[in-house]
């Protein structure tokens, strides 16, 4: 059989908008610092360390981009004999021989695989695990397909302990309000760097 994938998706579009708002806010502040350095604004230019400033903003931009696209860097692939979990962000992968699996527990936070037929989930250590959250929630359709695939084998005990996957229940939808508040806060705070950017540009950037 061709390898099937288990991927992750962002929890809500509002969270992605929040990251964009943060990115825009940081970009505006970087623009103000850049103008100060380019125009050599007295009283401010002397206190700016160009290399350190550039490196700090570079790291901040990288973190925001990683958070925005992070869910795409992790996924699992499986066929009849193996299952491999990939984390491209950390350049790591781990492979499980599915012929060794005798029991699998689908709980709210991931899938735990065991090589024994009797399992105490509180005491026994799984030989492999697929997490349900990696900067995004696991795809519900794809994880259900894995559940049905293992159940159909007949030689693997499969237990599902959740009714609704993490990230898909109503309490998690309350995060939309939380993200919305952050979006509003960052957009309001953009007024100051926008004003500073325009004032510096009008004072130094437009030839008289």
Short mmCIF file of C-alpha atoms in Angstrom, two decimals:
data_model
loop_
_atom_site.label_atom_id
_atom_site.label_comp_id
_atom_site.label_asym_id
_atom_site.label_seq_id
_atom_site.Cartn_x
_atom_site.Cartn_y
_atom_site.Cartn_z
CA UNK A 1 0.00 0.00 0.00
CA UNK A 2 1.07 3.58 -0.57
CA UNK A 3 2.12 5.47 2.54
CA UNK A 4 -0.64 7.41 4.25
CA UNK A 5 -0.04 10.66 6.11
CA UNK A 6 -1.16 12.09 9.42
CA UNK A 7 -0.76 15.85 9.36
CA UNK A 8 -1.56 18.83 11.60
CA UNK A 9 -3.62 21.93 10.98
CA UNK A 10 -3.77 25.34 12.63
CA UNK A 11 -6.52 25.53 15.28
CA UNK A 12 -8.24 28.70 14.04
CA UNK A 13 -7.73 31.39 11.44
CA UNK A 14 -7.83 34.00 14.23
CA UNK A 15 -4.63 32.56 15.69
CA UNK A 16 -2.91 32.92 12.33
CA UNK A 17 -4.16 36.51 12.08
CA UNK A 18 -2.70 37.13 15.55
CA UNK A 19 0.73 35.97 14.36
CA UNK A 20 0.43 38.24 11.32
CA UNK A 21 -0.49 41.17 13.59
CA UNK A 22 2.54 40.47 15.77
CA UNK A 23 4.75 40.19 12.69
CA UNK A 24 3.42 43.51 11.35
CA UNK A 25 3.96 45.21 14.71
CA UNK A 26 7.56 43.97 14.96
CA UNK A 27 8.18 44.92 11.32
CA UNK A 28 6.99 48.46 11.97
CA UNK A 29 9.30 48.78 14.96
CA UNK A 30 12.18 47.46 12.88
CA UNK A 31 11.31 50.04 10.22
CA UNK A 32 11.57 52.84 12.79
CA UNK A 33 14.96 51.56 13.99
CA UNK A 34 16.12 51.27 10.36
CA UNK A 35 15.12 54.89 9.68
CA UNK A 36 17.01 56.04 12.78
CA UNK A 37 20.14 54.28 11.53
CA UNK A 38 19.77 55.36 7.89
CA UNK A 39 18.91 58.99 8.65
CA UNK A 40 21.30 59.10 11.65
CA UNK A 41 18.71 60.76 13.85
CA UNK A 42 20.53 62.69 16.57
CA UNK A 43 19.82 61.63 20.12
CA UNK A 44 18.85 58.10 19.03
CA UNK A 45 21.36 56.97 16.39
CA UNK A 46 24.25 57.00 18.87
CA UNK A 47 22.53 54.45 21.10
CA UNK A 48 21.72 51.92 18.38
CA UNK A 49 23.95 48.90 17.89
CA UNK A 50 23.25 47.91 14.27
CA UNK A 51 24.57 44.34 14.31
CA UNK A 52 22.96 43.36 17.60
CA UNK A 53 19.68 45.05 16.62
CA UNK A 54 19.61 43.23 13.28
CA UNK A 55 20.32 39.86 14.91
CA UNK A 56 17.64 40.34 17.58
CA UNK A 57 14.98 41.24 15.01
CA UNK A 58 16.11 38.38 12.77
CA UNK A 59 15.56 35.93 15.63
CA UNK A 60 12.16 37.44 16.44
CA UNK A 61 11.05 37.22 12.80
CA UNK A 62 12.25 33.60 12.62
CA UNK A 63 10.30 32.67 15.77
CA UNK A 64 7.09 34.27 14.50
CA UNK A 65 7.41 32.55 11.11
CA UNK A 66 8.11 29.22 12.82
CA UNK A 67 4.99 29.62 14.98
CA UNK A 68 2.90 30.56 11.94
CA UNK A 69 4.00 27.62 9.80
CA UNK A 70 5.13 25.27 12.60
CA UNK A 71 2.27 22.80 12.24
CA UNK A 72 3.44 22.00 8.71
CA UNK A 73 6.86 20.78 9.85
CA UNK A 74 5.52 17.73 11.71
CA UNK A 75 3.70 14.74 10.23
CA UNK A 76 3.62 10.95 10.29
CA UNK A 77 3.68 8.44 7.46
CA UNK A 78 2.67 4.80 7.62
CA UNK A 79 2.02 1.72 5.55
CA UNK A 80 1.32 -1.91 6.39
CA UNK A 81 4.69 -2.46 8.08
CA UNK A 82 6.12 0.83 9.39
CA UNK A 83 5.10 4.17 10.86
CA UNK A 84 7.48 7.13 10.83
CA UNK A 85 7.07 10.40 12.72
CA UNK A 86 8.85 13.39 11.15
CA UNK A 87 9.84 16.70 12.72
CA UNK A 88 11.42 18.65 9.89
CA UNK A 89 11.92 21.74 12.07
CA UNK A 90 14.31 19.82 14.34
CA UNK A 91 15.45 17.49 11.51
CA UNK A 92 14.39 14.42 13.47
CA UNK A 93 12.42 11.31 12.66
CA UNK A 94 11.54 8.11 14.46
CA UNK A 95 10.28 4.86 12.92
CA UNK A 96 8.11 2.14 14.43
CA UNK A 97 7.89 -1.43 13.16
CA UNK A 98 4.12 -1.97 13.14
CA UNK A 99 4.54 -5.75 13.18
CA UNK A 100 5.74 -5.39 16.79
CA UNK A 101 2.63 -3.49 17.91
CA UNK A 102 0.11 -5.46 19.97
CA UNK A 103 -1.86 -2.65 21.58
CA UNK A 104 -2.61 1.00 20.82
CA UNK A 105 -4.34 3.60 22.98
CA UNK A 106 -5.86 6.70 21.38
CA UNK A 107 -6.19 9.19 24.23
CA UNK A 108 -6.81 12.95 24.17
CA UNK A 109 -3.15 13.83 23.71
CA UNK A 110 -1.86 11.22 21.29
CA UNK A 111 -1.58 7.63 20.19
CA UNK A 112 0.50 5.30 22.36
CA UNK A 113 1.81 2.04 20.91
CA UNK A 114 2.75 -1.00 23.00
CA UNK A 115 4.33 -4.37 22.20
CA UNK A 116 2.24 -6.23 24.80
CA UNK A 117 -1.40 -7.30 24.69
CA UNK A 118 -2.18 -6.21 28.26
CA UNK A 119 -1.42 -2.61 29.12
CA UNK A 120 -1.64 -0.36 32.15
CA UNK A 121 -1.50 3.11 30.60
CA UNK A 122 -0.48 4.66 33.94
CA UNK A 123 2.51 2.37 34.47
CA UNK A 124 3.60 0.87 31.15
CA UNK A 125 5.86 2.91 28.87
CA UNK A 126 4.83 2.97 25.20
CA UNK A 127 7.38 1.99 22.57
CA UNK A 128 6.17 4.80 20.30
CA UNK A 129 3.89 7.82 20.45
CA UNK A 130 2.19 10.17 18.00
CA UNK A 131 1.36 13.53 19.64
CA UNK A 132 -1.93 15.22 18.81
CA UNK A 133 -0.53 18.75 19.08
CA UNK A 134 2.48 20.20 17.29
CA UNK A 135 1.84 23.96 16.95
CA UNK A 136 -1.45 22.80 15.47
CA UNK A 137 -3.99 20.05 16.08
CA UNK A 138 -3.86 16.63 14.44
CA UNK A 139 -6.11 16.13 11.42
CA UNK A 140 -9.22 14.38 12.77
CA UNK A 141 -10.01 12.48 9.56
CA UNK A 142 -6.46 11.19 9.17
CA UNK A 143 -6.13 10.03 12.78
CA UNK A 144 -9.49 8.25 12.54
CA UNK A 145 -8.19 6.50 9.42
CA UNK A 146 -5.21 5.22 11.43
CA UNK A 147 -7.59 3.99 14.14
CA UNK A 148 -9.67 2.04 11.63
CA UNK A 149 -6.50 0.73 9.93
CA UNK A 150 -5.16 -0.73 13.19
CA UNK A 151 -8.56 -2.08 14.26
CA UNK A 152 -8.96 -3.86 10.92
CA UNK A 153 -5.70 -5.75 11.36
CA UNK A 154 -7.16 -8.04 14.00
CA UNK A 155 -3.89 -8.70 15.82
CA UNK A 156 -3.76 -5.28 17.52
CA UNK A 157 -5.90 -4.24 20.47
CA UNK A 158 -7.17 -0.71 19.92
CA UNK A 159 -8.78 1.55 22.52
CA UNK A 160 -10.09 5.08 22.05
CA UNK A 161 -10.53 7.00 25.33
CA UNK A 162 -11.79 10.33 23.98
CA UNK A 163 -15.08 11.47 22.50
CA UNK A 164 -13.71 14.59 20.88
CA UNK A 165 -10.13 15.21 19.78
CA UNK A 166 -8.06 17.88 21.49
CA UNK A 167 -8.65 21.21 19.80
CA UNK A 168 -12.08 20.31 18.42
CA UNK A 169 -14.22 20.63 21.57
CA UNK A 170 -16.15 23.77 22.54
CA UNK A 171 -13.77 24.89 25.36
CA UNK A 172 -10.94 25.14 22.84
CA UNK A 173 -13.09 27.42 20.69
CA UNK A 174 -12.91 29.97 23.52
CA UNK A 175 -9.33 30.55 22.39
CA UNK A 176 -10.79 32.48 19.47
CA UNK A 177 -11.78 35.22 21.94
CA UNK A 178 -8.29 35.14 23.48
CA UNK A 179 -6.62 35.41 20.07
CA UNK A 180 -9.04 38.15 19.04
CA UNK A 181 -8.10 40.25 22.07
CA UNK A 182 -4.42 39.90 21.18
CA UNK A 183 -5.08 40.88 17.56
CA UNK A 184 -6.90 44.02 18.71
CA UNK A 185 -4.15 44.88 21.23
CA UNK A 186 -1.35 44.59 18.68
CA UNK A 187 -3.23 46.53 16.02
CA UNK A 188 -3.90 49.36 18.49
CA UNK A 189 -0.24 49.37 19.49
CA UNK A 190 0.73 49.68 15.83
CA UNK A 191 -0.43 53.32 15.93
CA UNK A 192 2.73 54.45 17.76
CA UNK A 193 5.34 52.88 15.40
CA UNK A 194 3.29 53.90 12.33
CA UNK A 195 3.24 57.50 13.55
CA UNK A 196 6.97 57.43 14.37
CA UNK A 197 7.77 55.92 10.98
CA UNK A 198 5.79 58.56 9.07
CA UNK A 199 7.20 61.45 11.13
CA UNK A 200 10.79 60.31 10.59
CA UNK A 201 10.14 59.77 6.88
CA UNK A 202 8.60 63.22 6.47
CA UNK A 203 11.41 64.85 8.46
CA UNK A 204 14.37 63.06 6.88
CA UNK A 205 13.29 60.87 3.99
CA UNK A 206 11.51 63.31 1.67
CA UNK A 207 13.86 65.78 -0.06
CA UNK A 208 12.79 69.44 0.33
#
